[in-house]
Amino acid sequence: MSMDKKVTGIVAYLTIIGWVVAFLVGDKEGAKFHMNQALVVHLAFVVLWILGFIPIIRIFLWIVRIAVFLCGVLGVVYAFQEQDKEIPLLGIVKLLK
């Protein structure tokens, strides 16, 4: 079983498990751009979760979480349209070569 570029990109954004499935079964070369951006979004959520244990910044973190979530939604839209456009704020980070 193999996923094409479009499906791989979309699945990668859904959850971290979706990213792992996309990495293992999907078109890694075709969807490398969206795989990278999805990984950055997932890692941003992990960092925000860890920072959430600091009580004084919890309110601010909700605003940032909403912004990161909207960036992920925008990434899904770009993957669906098969566009390699960077998501705002996080798109400049490159983790995958």
PDB file of C-alpha atoms in Angstrom:
ATOM      1  CA  MET A   1       0.000   0.000   0.000  1.00  0.00           C
ATOM      2  CA  SER A   2       1.293   3.445  -0.879  1.00  0.00           C
ATOM      3  CA  MET A   3      -0.112   6.956  -0.677  1.00  0.00           C
ATOM      4  CA  ASP A   4       0.343   9.569  -3.364  1.00  0.00           C
ATOM      5  CA  LYS A   5       1.891  12.995  -2.722  1.00  0.00           C
ATOM      6  CA  LYS A   6      -1.407  14.727  -1.945  1.00  0.00           C
ATOM      7  CA  VAL A   7      -2.694  12.135   0.539  1.00  0.00           C
ATOM      8  CA  THR A   8       0.723  11.836   2.188  1.00  0.00           C
ATOM      9  CA  GLY A   9       0.849  15.593   2.756  1.00  0.00           C
ATOM     10  CA  ILE A  10      -2.663  15.727   4.206  1.00  0.00           C
ATOM     11  CA  VAL A  11      -2.223  12.708   6.504  1.00  0.00           C
ATOM     12  CA  ALA A  12       1.076  14.090   7.824  1.00  0.00           C
ATOM     13  CA  TYR A  13      -0.705  17.150   9.260  1.00  0.00           C
ATOM     14  CA  LEU A  14      -3.512  15.261  11.009  1.00  0.00           C
ATOM     15  CA  THR A  15      -1.681  13.857  14.063  1.00  0.00           C
ATOM     16  CA  ILE A  16       1.828  12.790  14.969  1.00  0.00           C
ATOM     17  CA  ILE A  17       0.691   9.211  14.338  1.00  0.00           C
ATOM     18  CA  GLY A  18      -0.556  10.340  10.932  1.00  0.00           C
ATOM     19  CA  TRP A  19       2.870  11.835  10.294  1.00  0.00           C
ATOM     20  CA  VAL A  20       4.554   8.525  11.160  1.00  0.00           C
ATOM     21  CA  VAL A  21       2.150   6.627   8.864  1.00  0.00           C
ATOM     22  CA  ALA A  22       2.822   9.130   6.067  1.00  0.00           C
ATOM     23  CA  PHE A  23       6.562   8.747   6.640  1.00  0.00           C
ATOM     24  CA  LEU A  24       6.427   4.955   6.563  1.00  0.00           C
ATOM     25  CA  VAL A  25       3.893   4.368   3.777  1.00  0.00           C
ATOM     26  CA  GLY A  26       3.609   7.621   1.838  1.00  0.00           C
ATOM     27  CA  ASP A  27       5.414   9.308  -1.007  1.00  0.00           C
ATOM     28  CA  LYS A  28       8.238  10.785   1.090  1.00  0.00           C
ATOM     29  CA  GLU A  29      10.014  12.424  -1.819  1.00  0.00           C
ATOM     30  CA  GLY A  30       6.909  13.964  -3.369  1.00  0.00           C
ATOM     31  CA  ALA A  31       5.509  15.249  -0.071  1.00  0.00           C
ATOM     32  CA  LYS A  32       8.813  16.110   1.646  1.00  0.00           C
ATOM     33  CA  PHE A  33       7.856  19.795   1.828  1.00  0.00           C
ATOM     34  CA  HIS A  34       4.577  19.096   3.653  1.00  0.00           C
ATOM     35  CA  MET A  35       6.123  16.336   5.773  1.00  0.00           C
ATOM     36  CA  ASN A  36       8.647  18.898   7.071  1.00  0.00           C
ATOM     37  CA  GLN A  37       6.023  21.530   7.785  1.00  0.00           C
ATOM     38  CA  ALA A  38       3.714  19.034   9.501  1.00  0.00           C
ATOM     39  CA  LEU A  39       6.600  17.866  11.699  1.00  0.00           C
ATOM     40  CA  VAL A  40       7.323  21.479  12.695  1.00  0.00           C
ATOM     41  CA  VAL A  41       3.638  22.002  13.608  1.00  0.00           C
ATOM     42  CA  HIS A  42       3.576  18.812  15.708  1.00  0.00           C
ATOM     43  CA  LEU A  43       6.811  19.719  17.488  1.00  0.00           C
ATOM     44  CA  ALA A  44       5.465  23.217  18.171  1.00  0.00           C
ATOM     45  CA  PHE A  45       2.450  21.641  19.892  1.00  0.00           C
ATOM     46  CA  VAL A  46       4.762  19.450  22.001  1.00  0.00           C
ATOM     47  CA  VAL A  47       6.807  22.491  23.071  1.00  0.00           C
ATOM     48  CA  LEU A  48       3.624  24.421  23.884  1.00  0.00           C
ATOM     49  CA  TRP A  49       2.329  21.478  25.907  1.00  0.00           C
ATOM     50  CA  ILE A  50       5.537  21.407  27.940  1.00  0.00           C
ATOM     51  CA  LEU A  51       5.445  25.182  28.448  1.00  0.00           C
ATOM     52  CA  GLY A  52       1.835  24.805  29.605  1.00  0.00           C
ATOM     53  CA  PHE A  53       3.098  23.518  32.918  1.00  0.00           C
ATOM     54  CA  ILE A  54       4.288  27.048  33.740  1.00  0.00           C
ATOM     55  CA  PRO A  55       1.195  28.636  35.300  1.00  0.00           C
ATOM     56  CA  ILE A  56       2.005  32.269  34.609  1.00  0.00           C
ATOM     57  CA  ILE A  57       2.080  31.897  30.818  1.00  0.00           C
ATOM     58  CA  ARG A  58      -0.894  29.545  30.322  1.00  0.00           C
ATOM     59  CA  ILE A  59      -3.279  32.241  29.055  1.00  0.00           C
ATOM     60  CA  PHE A  60      -0.763  33.451  26.489  1.00  0.00           C
ATOM     61  CA  LEU A  61      -0.142  29.880  25.343  1.00  0.00           C
ATOM     62  CA  TRP A  62      -3.792  29.427  24.346  1.00  0.00           C
ATOM     63  CA  ILE A  63      -3.420  32.245  21.831  1.00  0.00           C
ATOM     64  CA  VAL A  64      -0.226  30.680  20.466  1.00  0.00           C
ATOM     65  CA  ARG A  65      -1.872  27.214  20.315  1.00  0.00           C
ATOM     66  CA  ILE A  66      -4.741  28.650  18.264  1.00  0.00           C
ATOM     67  CA  ALA A  67      -2.232  30.303  15.910  1.00  0.00           C
ATOM     68  CA  VAL A  68      -0.288  27.033  15.491  1.00  0.00           C
ATOM     69  CA  PHE A  69      -3.549  25.129  14.921  1.00  0.00           C
ATOM     70  CA  LEU A  70      -4.560  27.602  12.200  1.00  0.00           C
ATOM     71  CA  CYS A  71      -1.121  27.196  10.596  1.00  0.00           C
ATOM     72  CA  GLY A  72      -1.718  23.427  10.547  1.00  0.00           C
ATOM     73  CA  VAL A  73      -5.139  23.907   8.938  1.00  0.00           C
ATOM     74  CA  LEU A  74      -3.577  26.170   6.332  1.00  0.00           C
ATOM     75  CA  GLY A  75      -0.944  23.489   5.701  1.00  0.00           C
ATOM     76  CA  VAL A  76      -3.684  20.910   5.065  1.00  0.00           C
ATOM     77  CA  VAL A  77      -5.333  23.295   2.609  1.00  0.00           C
ATOM     78  CA  TYR A  78      -2.023  23.804   0.788  1.00  0.00           C
ATOM     79  CA  ALA A  79      -1.393  20.044   0.699  1.00  0.00           C
ATOM     80  CA  PHE A  80      -4.913  19.460  -0.645  1.00  0.00           C
ATOM     81  CA  GLN A  81      -4.287  22.030  -3.381  1.00  0.00           C
ATOM     82  CA  GLU A  82      -0.835  20.484  -3.996  1.00  0.00           C
ATOM     83  CA  GLN A  83       0.877  23.835  -3.407  1.00  0.00           C
ATOM     84  CA  ASP A  84       4.302  24.034  -1.808  1.00  0.00           C
ATOM     85  CA  LYS A  85       3.629  27.265   0.073  1.00  0.00           C
ATOM     86  CA  GLU A  86       5.146  27.869   3.490  1.00  0.00           C
ATOM     87  CA  ILE A  87       2.767  28.200   6.403  1.00  0.00           C
ATOM     88  CA  PRO A  88       3.028  31.478   8.332  1.00  0.00           C
ATOM     89  CA  LEU A  89       5.362  31.687  11.332  1.00  0.00           C
ATOM     90  CA  LEU A  90       6.606  28.088  11.223  1.00  0.00           C
ATOM     91  CA  GLY A  91       7.209  27.509   7.526  1.00  0.00           C
ATOM     92  CA  ILE A  92      10.775  28.776   7.551  1.00  0.00           C
ATOM     93  CA  VAL A  93      11.970  25.943   9.826  1.00  0.00           C
ATOM     94  CA  LYS A  94      13.529  23.054   7.886  1.00  0.00           C
ATOM     95  CA  LEU A  95      13.993  19.799   9.807  1.00  0.00           C
ATOM     96  CA  LEU A  96      13.999  17.240   6.973  1.00  0.00           C
ATOM     97  CA  LYS A  97      16.604  17.234   4.249  1.00  0.00           C
TER      98      LYS A  97
END
